[in-house]
């Protein structure tokens, strides 16, 4: 894969499906307006949804312009990097339209590496280097694509995470709806074959004792 795309400074950095790595952030945070767009994007494009986290302390955040704001709620957002790294990202929502900022804990959990010389963001979380889909803003900030799902993804909440932290959980690669359908069909075929085998044995025993 190639290095990250260069992005015009005027491009909308709050558009859904992207996150900005921020090594100075202790927790992931997103503006309420940006989050609403993100929710709509997940539902309309992938038939996915974020779910609200209840009974959690809502922290205060201090931003670069010296303003501060307390989170109004917290959500878990499904994310996928390069169609290979599927996870659930915990984000705190504040008023306004701030972009989705990825905290230093999340960057460590996904083992993010940044090569400034070649403008490449990579991870080794799967045991080998994977180049992430990213963009470089005119300000020098990077954006990472977080919605690189396969079409019609099937989310299984019972999956056991490969990496589990309070900020992010990384799961084994998810199956598409088509793949899940194929697995279901295979299971049905195996069950039918087993039934036919039992039926054949029953007939043989019946004929034996006539």
N, CA, C and O of each residue as an XYZ file, in Angstrom:
840
protein
N       0.838     -1.186      0.000
C       0.000      0.000      0.000
C       0.881      1.248      0.000
O       2.031      1.196      0.436
N       0.355      2.347     -0.478
C       1.124      3.573     -0.582
C       1.034      4.367      0.709
O       0.242      4.056      1.599
N       1.857      5.390      0.791
C       1.823      6.261      1.960
C       0.518      7.050      1.957
O      -0.254      7.000      0.999
N       0.286      7.781      3.050
C      -1.000      8.445      3.195
C      -1.184      9.549      2.170
O      -0.216     10.145      1.697
N      -2.427      9.810      1.837
C      -2.777     10.859      0.899
C      -2.592     12.224      1.552
O      -2.826     12.381      2.750
N      -2.176     13.204      0.769
C      -2.113     14.567      1.285
C      -3.487     15.201      1.118
O      -4.108     15.113      0.058
N      -3.946     15.841      2.188
C      -5.299     16.367      2.219
C      -5.259     17.882      2.276
O      -4.479     18.448      3.042
N      -6.089     18.553      1.476
C      -6.183     20.002      1.486
C      -6.593     20.493      2.870
O      -7.444     19.888      3.521
N      -5.982     21.598      3.321
C      -6.264     22.095      4.657
C      -7.726     22.464      4.841
O      -8.246     22.431      5.956
N      -8.395     22.818      3.736
C      -9.796     23.217      3.825
C     -10.734     22.022      3.897
O     -11.934     22.195      4.110
N     -10.210     20.812      3.723
C     -11.047     19.619      3.736
C     -11.639     19.411      5.128
O     -10.987     19.715      6.127
N     -12.849     18.905      5.204
C     -13.557     18.765      6.462
C     -12.931     17.679      7.321
O     -13.070     16.494      7.018
N     -12.236     18.072      8.398
C     -11.557     17.093      9.249
C     -12.528     16.435     10.216
O     -12.167     15.465     10.883
N     -13.741     16.937     10.306
C     -14.721     16.348     11.221
C     -15.644     15.373     10.507
O     -16.617     14.908     11.100
N     -15.363     15.054      9.255
C     -16.253     14.153      8.532
C     -16.228     12.772      9.179
O     -15.189     12.335      9.674
N     -17.359     12.091      9.177
C     -17.439     10.790      9.850
C     -16.579      9.733      9.167
O     -16.354      9.771      7.957
N     -16.109      8.793      9.975
C     -15.300      7.700      9.444
C     -13.816      7.906      9.599
O     -13.029      7.035      9.229
N     -13.407      9.061     10.149
C     -11.985      9.358     10.312
C     -11.705      9.810     11.738
O     -12.571     10.388     12.394
N     -10.494      9.544     12.214
C     -10.066      9.979     13.529
C      -8.692     10.606     13.463
O      -7.886     10.259     12.600
N      -8.421     11.529     14.371
C      -7.134     12.231     14.391
C      -6.301     11.745     15.579
O      -6.699     11.964     16.723
N      -5.156     11.092     15.346
C      -4.282     10.699     16.449
C      -3.826     11.920     17.237
O      -3.353     12.900     16.663
N      -3.973     11.850     18.565
C      -3.581     12.959     19.428
C      -2.870     12.371     20.647
O      -3.511     11.940     21.606
N      -1.554     12.360     20.596
C      -0.779     11.737     21.667
C      -0.909     12.488     22.989
O      -0.528     11.970     24.038
N      -1.443     13.706     22.940
C      -1.632     14.471     24.162
C      -2.975     14.236     24.820
O      -3.232     14.756     25.906
N      -3.830     13.463     24.183
C      -5.173     13.208     24.716
C      -5.151     11.959     25.589
O      -4.642     10.915     25.180
N      -5.705     12.072     26.791
C      -5.757     10.922     27.689
C      -6.927     10.005     27.421
O      -6.894      8.825     27.770
N      -7.981     10.553     26.791
C      -9.169      9.777     26.443
C      -9.635     10.197     25.057
O      -9.330     11.301     24.604
N     -10.367      9.326     24.387
C     -10.921      9.669     23.078
C     -12.117     10.596     23.267
O     -12.946     10.372     24.148
N     -12.207     11.627     22.448
C     -13.279     12.608     22.574
C     -13.749     13.023     21.188
O     -12.976     13.018     20.230
N     -15.021     13.381     21.094
C     -15.608     13.796     19.826
C     -16.691     14.826     20.103
O     -17.378     14.745     21.121
N     -16.848     15.791     19.209
C     -17.896     16.790     19.348
C     -19.271     16.193     19.089
O     -19.409     15.258     18.300
N     -20.283     16.728     19.750
C     -21.640     16.187     19.632
C     -22.146     16.228     18.193
O     -22.764     15.271     17.726
N     -21.892     17.321     17.494
C     -22.352     17.440     16.111
C     -21.642     16.421     15.215
O     -22.264     15.790     14.360
N     -20.343     16.273     15.425
C     -19.575     15.285     14.660
C     -20.067     13.880     14.947
O     -20.166     13.046     14.047
N     -20.374     13.625     16.213
C     -20.823     12.292     16.609
C     -22.163     11.945     15.961
O     -22.356     10.811     15.523
N     -23.086     12.894     15.894
C     -24.385     12.633     15.270
C     -24.202     12.256     13.802
O     -24.869     11.353     13.298
N     -23.297     12.952     13.123
C     -23.007     12.617     11.722
C     -22.390     11.225     11.624
O     -22.679     10.468     10.697
N     -21.540     10.904     12.592
C     -20.892      9.590     12.603
C     -21.934      8.484     12.776
O     -21.878      7.461     12.093
N     -22.880      8.691     13.685
C     -23.949      7.717     13.907
C     -24.752      7.483     12.636
O     -25.011      6.341     12.255
N     -25.142      8.564     11.990
C     -25.911      8.462     10.751
C     -25.124      7.723      9.677
O     -25.669      6.893      8.948
N     -23.836      8.036      9.592
C     -22.946      7.404      8.615
C     -22.858      5.900      8.834
O     -22.961      5.129      7.880
N     -22.667      5.474     10.087
C     -22.574      4.048     10.387
C     -23.855      3.308     10.028
O     -23.813      2.208      9.477
N     -24.989      3.918     10.342
C     -26.260      3.255     10.089
C     -26.609      3.166      8.624
O     -27.044      2.118      8.148
N     -26.421      4.276      7.890
C     -26.834      4.302      6.488
C     -25.897      3.519      5.586
O     -26.338      2.941      4.593
N     -24.623      3.489      5.912
C     -23.658      2.847      5.023
C     -23.346      1.404      5.394
O     -23.116      0.567      4.520
N     -23.337      1.113      6.704
C     -22.907     -0.218      7.133
C     -23.939     -0.953      7.980
O     -23.713     -2.093      8.386
N     -25.056     -0.312      8.246
C     -26.080     -0.912      9.104
C     -25.523     -1.236     10.492
O     -25.865     -2.257     11.089
N     -24.670     -0.362     10.987
C     -24.084     -0.493     12.315
C     -24.508      0.692     13.171
O     -25.016      1.690     12.660
N     -24.297      0.573     14.464
C     -24.674      1.651     15.365
C     -23.731      1.692     16.557
O     -23.190      0.672     16.982
N     -23.547      2.904     17.087
C     -22.831      3.053     18.348
C     -23.822      2.806     19.479
O     -25.019      3.052     19.328
N     -23.321      2.321     20.610
C     -24.232      2.099     21.733
C     -23.727      2.847     22.956
O     -22.527      2.930     23.217
N     -24.688      3.388     23.693
C     -24.384      4.265     24.817
C     -23.856      3.478     26.008
O     -24.355      2.401     26.333
N     -22.835      4.038     26.651
C     -22.258      3.433     27.856
C     -22.907      4.096     29.067
O     -22.802      5.310     29.243
N     -23.563      3.321     29.883
C     -24.245      3.847     31.064
C     -23.350      3.726     32.297
O     -22.364      2.989     32.302
N     -23.719      4.465     33.332
C     -23.042      4.380     34.640
C     -21.531      4.541     34.519
O     -20.767      3.702     34.996
N     -21.111      5.615     33.884
C     -19.689      5.907     33.742
C     -19.437      7.362     34.112
O     -20.250      8.236     33.811
N     -18.318      7.615     34.760
C     -17.992      8.991     35.149
C     -17.660      9.807     33.908
O     -16.902      9.364     33.045
N     -18.236     11.005     33.828
C     -18.033     11.872     32.666
C     -16.952     12.903     33.001
O     -17.185     13.799     33.812
N     -15.781     12.785     32.388
C     -14.650     13.654     32.736
C     -14.733     15.029     32.071
O     -15.551     15.264     31.182
N     -13.874     15.911     32.522
C     -13.690     17.218     31.889
C     -12.525     17.136     30.916
O     -11.565     16.398     31.139
N     -12.622     17.907     29.829
C     -11.560     17.949     28.826
C     -11.084     19.384     28.665
O     -11.886     20.318     28.648
N      -9.779     19.548     28.547
C      -9.200     20.864     28.280
C      -8.586     20.842     26.878
O      -7.811     19.947     26.542
N      -8.943     21.831     26.074
C      -8.515     21.858     24.682
C      -7.401     22.883     24.467
O      -7.076     23.666     25.359
N      -6.828     22.860     23.274
C      -5.669     23.701     22.973
C      -5.930     25.188     23.053
O      -4.996     25.966     23.251
N      -7.179     25.604     22.903
C      -7.500     27.033     22.990
C      -7.807     27.462     24.425
O      -8.373     28.531     24.658
N      -7.424     26.612     25.386
C      -7.602     26.861     26.826
C      -9.042     26.722     27.295
O      -9.328     26.971     28.466
N      -9.946     26.336     26.424
C     -11.329     26.104     26.838
C     -11.439     24.712     27.456
O     -10.616     23.836     27.192
N     -12.445     24.527     28.265
C     -12.677     23.226     28.876
C     -14.150     22.884     28.790
O     -15.006     23.767     28.755
N     -14.432     21.599     28.757
C     -15.816     21.149     28.624
C     -15.951     19.770     29.245
O     -15.061     18.929     29.110
N     -17.066     19.541     29.924
C     -17.316     18.221     30.490
C     -18.064     17.362     29.488
O     -18.949     17.845     28.781
N     -17.710     16.103     29.430
C     -18.408     15.176     28.539
C     -19.883     15.095     28.927
O     -20.227     15.139     30.108
N     -20.745     14.976     27.924
C     -22.176     14.882     28.193
C     -22.666     13.437     28.113
O     -23.741     13.117     28.619
N     -21.890     12.573     27.486
C     -22.240     11.155     27.411
C     -21.044     10.377     26.876
O     -20.023     10.963     26.516
N     -21.178      9.061     26.826
C     -20.090      8.192     26.362
C     -20.685      7.095     25.489
O     -21.739      6.546     25.811
N     -20.014      6.773     24.385
C     -20.488      5.749     23.469
C     -19.353      4.824     23.056
O     -18.185      5.213     23.047
N     -19.714      3.607     22.720
C     -18.796      2.664     22.084
C     -19.097      2.657     20.589
O     -20.236      2.429     20.181
N     -18.080      2.905     19.781
C     -18.241      3.015     18.330
C     -17.510      1.862     17.646
O     -16.330      1.644     17.916
N     -18.184      1.119     16.764
C     -17.466      0.091     15.995
C     -16.536      0.740     14.978
O     -16.913      1.690     14.292
N     -15.330      0.223     14.890
C     -14.341      0.756     13.955
C     -13.655     -0.398     13.230
O     -13.647     -1.530     13.713
N     -13.084     -0.099     12.073
C     -12.333     -1.105     11.329
C     -11.219     -0.424     10.554
O     -11.457      0.547      9.836
N     -10.004     -0.935     10.699
C      -8.840     -0.403      9.996
C      -8.436     -1.383      8.907
O      -8.247     -2.571      9.168
N      -8.307     -0.882      7.694
C      -7.826     -1.636      6.533
C      -8.571     -2.960      6.319
O      -7.986     -3.918      5.813
N      -9.835     -3.024      6.694
C     -10.667     -4.225      6.537
C     -10.093     -5.437      7.273
O     -10.498     -6.568      7.003
N      -9.160     -5.218      8.196
C      -8.510     -6.331      8.885
C      -8.591     -6.219     10.399
O      -8.668     -7.230     11.097
N      -8.574     -4.987     10.907
C      -8.511     -4.763     12.348
C      -9.855     -4.214     12.797
O     -10.141     -3.027     12.639
N     -10.673     -5.090     13.358
C     -12.018     -4.710     13.772
C     -12.022     -4.453     15.274
O     -11.444     -5.224     16.040
N     -12.671     -3.375     15.692
C     -12.668     -3.059     17.106
C     -13.839     -2.204     17.541
O     -14.677     -1.800     16.735
N     -13.876     -1.938     18.835
C     -14.879     -1.074     19.435
C     -14.136      0.011     20.200
O     -13.346     -0.279     21.099
N     -14.393      1.256     19.838
C     -13.688      2.408     20.389
C     -14.610      3.160     21.347
O     -15.738      3.501     20.992
N     -14.128      3.413     22.553
C     -14.923      4.162     23.542
C     -14.596      5.645     23.427
O     -13.439      6.046     23.554
N     -15.622      6.457     23.187
C     -15.419      7.892     23.004
C     -16.349      8.668     23.930
O     -17.482      8.262     24.191
N     -15.842      9.786     24.414
C     -16.645     10.708     25.211
C     -17.109     11.853     24.309
O     -16.338     12.384     23.510
N     -18.357     12.212     24.452
C     -18.966     13.232     23.601
C     -19.053     14.541     24.372
O     -19.540     14.581     25.502
N     -18.570     15.620     23.739
C     -18.663     16.963     24.320
C     -19.471     17.842     23.367
O     -19.655     17.488     22.202
N     -19.946     18.964     23.847
C     -20.683     19.879     22.981
C     -19.741     20.448     21.918
O     -18.538     20.581     22.141
N     -20.312     20.779     20.765
C     -19.516     21.361     19.696
C     -19.290     20.405     18.541
O     -19.975     19.391     18.409
N     -18.324     20.742     17.713
C     -18.071     19.969     16.488
C     -16.616     19.527     16.381
O     -16.047     19.490     15.290
N     -16.022     19.195     17.516
C     -14.622     18.741     17.506
C     -14.495     17.438     16.731
O     -15.413     16.618     16.751
N     -13.370     17.233     16.048
C     -13.145     15.946     15.362
C     -12.949     14.831     16.378
O     -12.752     15.088     17.565
N     -13.003     13.607     15.910
C     -12.746     12.463     16.776
C     -11.249     12.375     17.037
O     -10.466     12.111     16.124
N     -10.856     12.598     18.292
C      -9.452     12.555     18.678
C      -9.138     11.200     19.290
O      -9.820     10.754     20.212
N      -8.105     10.546     18.774
C      -7.685      9.234     19.261
C      -6.630      9.413     20.340
O      -5.585     10.016     20.098
N      -6.898      8.894     21.520
C      -6.036      9.118     22.680
C      -4.723      8.349     22.590
O      -4.571      7.431     21.784
N      -3.774      8.753     23.444
C      -2.479      8.058     23.466
C      -2.625      6.601     23.883
O      -1.849      5.753     23.441
N      -3.621      6.293     24.739
C      -3.842      4.909     25.156
C      -4.305      4.048     23.986
O      -3.902      2.893     23.851
N      -5.146      4.619     23.152
C      -5.618      3.891     21.972
C      -4.468      3.704     20.980
O      -4.312      2.625     20.407
N      -3.674      4.739     20.777
C      -2.538      4.641     19.853
C      -1.561      3.564     20.297
O      -0.999      2.849     19.467
N      -1.356      3.446     21.611
C      -0.492      2.387     22.131
C      -1.138      1.018     21.954
O      -0.470      0.049     21.592
N      -2.448      0.945     22.212
C      -3.140     -0.342     22.131
C      -3.114     -0.912     20.721
O      -2.990     -2.123     20.542
N      -3.231     -0.040     19.714
C      -3.216     -0.527     18.326
C      -1.792     -0.541     17.761
O      -1.579     -0.869     16.593
N      -0.817     -0.178     18.615
C       0.605     -0.199     18.236
C       0.865      0.674     17.004
O       1.550      0.264     16.066
N       0.307      1.874     17.029
C       0.459      2.793     15.902
C       1.896      3.311     15.815
O       2.483      3.725     16.815
N       2.447      3.280     14.605
C       3.768      3.838     14.342
C       3.642      4.851     13.211
O       2.943      4.626     12.223
N       4.332      5.966     13.381
C       4.279      7.020     12.371
C       5.679      7.258     11.811
O       6.615      7.580     12.543
N       5.798      7.092     10.508
C       7.051      7.366      9.811
C       6.887      8.730      9.143
O       6.276      8.837      8.079
N       7.436      9.771      9.772
C       7.276     11.117      9.239
C       8.037     11.303      7.926
O       7.677     12.148      7.106
N       9.087     10.511      7.734
C       9.857     10.635      6.506
C       9.077     10.224      5.273
O       9.209     10.832      4.210
N       8.257      9.181      5.421
C       7.476      8.687      4.279
C       5.982      8.937      4.447
O       5.179      8.539      3.603
N       5.610      9.604      5.549
C       4.189      9.883      5.830
C       3.366      8.604      5.818
O       2.328      8.517      5.161
N       3.854      7.611      6.561
C       3.136      6.334      6.646
C       2.776      6.040      8.086
O       3.601      6.180      8.989
N       1.521      5.627      8.294
C       1.067      5.165      9.592
C       0.880      3.659      9.504
O       0.172      3.165      8.626
N       1.513      2.935     10.412
C       1.463      1.475     10.367
C       1.154      0.904     11.741
O       1.224      1.605     12.750
N       0.809     -0.382     11.764
C       0.591     -1.103     13.007
C       1.085     -2.534     12.845
O       1.069     -3.090     11.747
N       1.520     -3.117     13.943
C       1.957     -4.513     13.956
C       1.072     -5.366     14.850
O       1.485     -6.436     15.296
N      -0.131     -4.903     15.110
C      -0.987     -5.575     16.082
C      -1.396     -6.976     15.633
O      -1.742     -7.815     16.465
N      -1.361     -7.235     14.334
C      -1.722     -8.561     13.817
C      -0.504     -9.462     13.635
O      -0.615    -10.566     13.103
N       0.664     -8.985     14.082
C       1.869     -9.795     13.963
C       2.724     -9.466     12.762
O       3.847     -9.957     12.645
N       2.211     -8.643     11.870
C       2.980     -8.180     10.723
C       2.577     -6.748     10.416
O       1.490     -6.309     10.793
N       3.445     -6.025      9.739
C       3.187     -4.610      9.484
C       2.026     -4.422      8.528
O       1.983     -5.022      7.454
N       1.088     -3.584      8.930
C      -0.051     -3.222      8.094
C      -0.058     -1.704      7.953
O      -0.011     -0.981      8.948
N      -0.117     -1.230      6.717
C      -0.155      0.210      6.456
C      -1.600      0.682      6.556
O      -2.477      0.153      5.873
N      -1.844      1.664      7.395
C      -3.195      2.169      7.600
C      -3.569      3.183      6.520
O      -2.716      3.903      6.000
N      -4.850      3.220      6.198
C      -5.361      4.230      5.287
C      -5.415      5.553      6.039
O      -6.106      5.662      7.052
N      -4.693      6.559      5.553
C      -4.578      7.811      6.287
C      -4.455      8.990      5.335
O      -4.240      8.830      4.134
N      -4.598     10.175      5.909
C      -4.439     11.414      5.153
C      -3.602     12.383      5.972
O      -3.632     12.355      7.202
N      -2.861     13.234      5.289
C      -2.050     14.252      5.935
C      -2.655     15.614      5.651
O      -2.795     16.015      4.495
N      -3.015     16.328      6.719
C      -3.589     17.659      6.569
C      -2.508     18.700      6.316
O      -1.328     18.468      6.580
N      -2.925     19.830      5.809
C      -1.983     20.926      5.599
C      -1.396     21.439      6.890
O      -0.334     22.061      6.879
N      -2.059     21.193      8.000
C      -1.569     21.618      9.313
C      -0.493     20.682      9.852
O       0.144     20.984     10.860
N      -0.287     19.542      9.183
C       0.679     18.561      9.657
C       0.059     17.455     10.474
O       0.749     16.513     10.862
N      -1.230     17.548     10.744
C      -1.923     16.491     11.472
C      -2.297     15.353     10.526
O      -2.495     15.553      9.327
N      -2.385     14.161     11.098
C      -2.781     12.995     10.322
C      -4.222     12.615     10.657
O      -4.703     12.864     11.762
N      -4.885     12.019      9.704
C      -6.194     11.416      9.906
C      -6.086      9.933      9.574
O      -5.403      9.549      8.624
N      -6.764      9.107     10.361
C      -6.781      7.661     10.141
C      -8.207      7.237      9.808
O      -9.155      7.631     10.487
N      -8.349      6.436      8.763
C      -9.665      5.948      8.364
C     -10.123      4.866      9.341
O      -9.436      3.862      9.531
N     -11.294      5.079      9.961
C     -11.800      4.167     10.984
C     -12.993      3.350     10.520
O     -13.496      2.515     11.272
N     -13.451      3.571      9.309
C     -14.663      2.874      8.836
C     -14.376      2.025      7.607
O     -15.194      1.952      6.690
N     -13.214      1.383      7.589
C     -12.820      0.588      6.422
C     -13.408     -0.823      6.532
O     -12.701     -1.821      6.390
N     -14.736     -0.878      6.791
C     -15.421     -2.155      6.911
C     -15.602     -2.797      5.543
O     -15.673     -2.114      4.521
N     -15.675     -4.119      5.547
C     -16.175     -4.795      4.368
C     -17.668     -4.498      4.283
O     -18.301     -4.200      5.295
N     -18.225     -4.577      3.092
C     -19.653     -4.303      2.949
C     -20.471     -5.345      3.696
O     -20.116     -6.523      3.737
N     -21.569     -4.892      4.284
C     -22.523     -5.763      4.980
C     -21.835     -6.587      6.066
O     -21.974     -7.809      6.123
N     -21.092     -5.891      6.924
C     -20.390     -6.578      8.007
C     -21.393     -7.153      8.999
O     -22.446     -6.562      9.238
N     -21.068     -8.291      9.567
C     -21.917     -8.919     10.580
C     -21.189     -8.831     11.915
O     -20.130     -9.433     12.088
N     -21.756     -8.081     12.858
C     -21.095     -7.849     14.142
C     -21.539     -8.889     15.150
O     -22.737     -9.090     15.351
N     -20.581     -9.553     15.788
C     -20.871    -10.570     16.794
C     -20.378    -10.076     18.146
O     -19.171    -10.047     18.386
N     -21.280     -9.691     19.026
C     -20.892     -9.140     20.316
C     -20.227    -10.188     21.211
O     -19.538     -9.838     22.169
N     -20.432    -11.468     20.902
C     -19.865    -12.533     21.741
C     -18.402    -12.822     21.404
O     -17.773    -13.655     22.055
N     -17.859    -12.142     20.397
C     -16.475    -12.389     20.012
C     -15.513    -12.050     21.155
O     -15.731    -11.096     21.902
N     -14.457    -12.839     21.278
C     -13.452    -12.609     22.318
C     -12.376    -11.683     21.750
O     -11.797    -11.988     20.707
N     -12.094    -10.552     22.419
C     -11.129     -9.598     21.866
C      -9.698    -10.108     21.902
O      -9.302    -10.824     22.821
N      -8.928     -9.729     20.884
C      -7.497    -10.008     20.872
C      -6.780     -9.052     21.815
O      -5.810     -9.421     22.477
N      -7.274     -7.816     21.864
C      -6.758     -6.778     22.754
C      -7.942     -6.156     23.463
O      -8.914     -5.761     22.819
N      -7.874     -6.064     24.770
C      -8.980     -5.488     25.514
C      -8.506     -4.467     26.529
O      -7.820     -4.821     27.487
N      -8.862     -3.203     26.335
C      -8.580     -2.137     27.289
C      -9.875     -1.358     27.472
O     -10.800     -1.517     26.675
N      -9.964     -0.518     28.503
C     -11.187      0.291     28.659
C     -11.439      1.225     27.490
O     -12.579      1.627     27.258
N     -10.375      1.585     26.734
C     -10.516      2.549     25.644
C     -10.842      1.891     24.300
O     -11.549      2.470     23.476
N     -10.321      0.678     24.086
C     -10.552      0.023     22.801
C     -10.420     -1.484     22.956
O      -9.605     -1.979     23.734
N     -11.236     -2.196     22.202
C     -11.124     -3.647     22.106
C     -10.922     -4.005     20.639
O     -11.619     -3.491     19.765
N      -9.968     -4.887     20.378
C      -9.690     -5.341     19.019
C     -10.105     -6.798     18.923
O      -9.711     -7.618     19.752
N     -10.904     -7.123     17.907
C     -11.443     -8.466     17.750
C     -10.865     -9.143     16.518
O     -10.311     -8.481     15.640
N     -10.996    -10.473     16.454
C     -10.622    -11.178     15.219
C     -11.435    -10.626     14.053
O     -12.507    -10.050     14.236
N     -10.904    -10.816     12.859
C     -11.578    -10.303     11.666
C     -13.008    -10.837     11.603
O     -13.241    -12.036     11.756
N     -13.967     -9.927     11.373
C     -15.371    -10.299     11.336
C     -15.753    -10.839      9.958
O     -15.124    -10.508      8.953
N     -16.775    -11.659      9.928
C     -17.273    -12.207      8.668
C     -18.307    -11.267      8.076
O     -19.014    -10.566      8.801
N     -18.389    -11.257      6.747
C     -19.452    -10.513      6.106
C     -20.743    -11.298      6.213
O     -20.742    -12.481      6.550
N     -21.847    -10.620      5.920
C     -23.140    -11.296      5.951
C     -23.157    -12.474      4.993
O     -23.734    -13.520      5.291
N     -22.511    -12.299      3.822
C     -22.484    -13.388      2.850
C     -21.717    -14.584      3.412
O     -22.128    -15.731      3.238
N     -20.586    -14.303      4.094
C     -19.803    -15.393      4.672
C     -20.563    -16.088      5.783
O     -20.537    -17.314      5.891
N     -21.244    -15.301      6.612
C     -22.041    -15.884      7.684
C     -23.145    -16.747      7.098
O     -23.442    -17.823      7.617
N     -23.757    -16.272      6.007
C     -24.798    -17.056      5.343
C     -24.257    -18.371      4.830
O     -24.918    -19.405      4.925
N     -23.036    -18.330      4.279
C     -22.423    -19.557      3.782
C     -22.146    -20.529      4.924
O     -22.335    -21.737      4.777
N     -21.692    -19.993      6.075
C     -21.447    -20.848      7.230
C     -22.747    -21.470      7.718
O     -22.797    -22.659      8.036
N     -23.801    -20.657      7.774
C     -25.099    -21.160      8.213
C     -25.608    -22.241      7.274
O     -26.143    -23.254      7.725
N     -25.445    -22.033      5.961
C     -25.891    -23.021      4.988
C     -25.102    -24.319      5.129
O     -25.664    -25.409      5.020
N     -23.799    -24.197      5.371
C     -22.975    -25.384      5.540
C     -23.412    -26.174      6.771
O     -23.439    -27.405      6.755
N     -23.755    -25.448      7.844
C     -24.209    -26.109      9.065
C     -25.528    -26.834      8.819
O     -25.735    -27.949      9.297
N     -26.418    -26.186      8.067
C     -27.695    -26.818      7.756
C     -27.496    -28.066      6.905
O     -28.148    -29.086      7.126
N     -26.588    -27.981      5.927
C     -26.314    -29.140      5.073
C     -25.751    -30.295      5.897
O     -26.128    -31.448      5.692
N     -24.842    -29.982      6.834
C     -24.258    -31.029      7.670
C     -25.324    -31.671      8.556
O     -25.324    -32.885      8.758
N     -26.224    -30.853      9.079
C     -27.290    -31.373      9.935
C     -28.232    -32.268      9.134
O     -28.664    -33.314      9.618
N     -28.546    -31.855      7.911
C     -29.425    -32.654      7.053
C     -28.764    -33.976      6.684
O     -29.422    -35.016      6.657
N     -27.462    -33.937      6.399
C     -26.747    -35.160      6.058
C     -26.730    -36.122      7.238
O     -26.881    -37.332      7.067
N     -26.545    -35.571      8.447
C     -26.545    -36.400      9.651
C     -27.911    -37.050      9.864
O     -28.006    -38.215     10.252
N     -28.981    -36.267      9.600
C     -30.329    -36.791      9.734
C     -30.571    -37.933      8.751
O     -31.158    -38.954      9.110
N     -30.122    -37.759      7.517
C     -30.308    -38.782      6.502
C     -29.538    -40.051      6.864
O     -30.013    -41.158      6.612
N     -28.347    -39.895      7.455
C     -27.559    -41.046      7.859
C     -28.263    -41.816      8.978
O     -28.293    -43.047      8.958
N     -28.828    -41.099      9.951
C     -29.569    -41.749     11.029
C     -30.806    -42.455     10.480
O     -31.161    -43.546     10.927
N     -31.448    -41.831      9.520
C     -32.637    -42.428      8.913
C     -32.280    -43.720      8.180
O     -33.017    -44.704      8.252
N     -31.138    -43.713      7.470
C     -30.693    -44.903      6.753
C     -30.399    -46.044      7.721
O     -30.784    -47.187      7.473
N     -29.714    -45.735      8.826
C     -29.396    -46.756      9.818
C     -30.667    -47.320     10.450
O     -30.756    -48.519     10.713
N     -31.644    -46.452     10.691
C     -32.903    -46.895     11.266
C     -33.615    -47.882     10.328
O     -34.151    -48.897     10.773
N     -33.611    -47.573      9.036
C     -34.246    -48.458      8.061
C     -33.526    -49.798      8.001
O     -34.171    -50.840      7.876
N     -32.181    -49.785      8.088
C     -31.413    -51.022      8.055
C     -31.750    -51.902      9.258
O     -31.911    -53.115      9.123
N     -31.854    -51.280     10.436
C     -32.208    -52.046     11.631
C     -33.631    -52.594     11.544
O     -33.910    -53.719     11.959
N     -34.522    -51.768     10.995
C     -35.917    -52.208     10.836
C     -35.991    -53.421      9.915
O     -36.685    -54.393     10.212
N     -35.279    -53.358      8.808
C     -35.292    -54.481      7.862
C     -34.611    -55.715      8.459
O     -34.997    -56.841      8.146
N     -33.608    -55.517      9.309
C     -32.875    -56.615      9.900
C     -33.775    -57.441     10.847
O     -33.662    -58.666     10.898
N     -34.646    -56.777     11.577
C     -35.466    -57.459     12.594
C     -36.899    -57.751     12.112
O     -37.759    -58.095     12.922
N     -37.152    -57.623     10.847
C     -38.481    -57.986     10.323
C     -38.607    -59.501     10.286
O     -39.644    -60.024      9.879
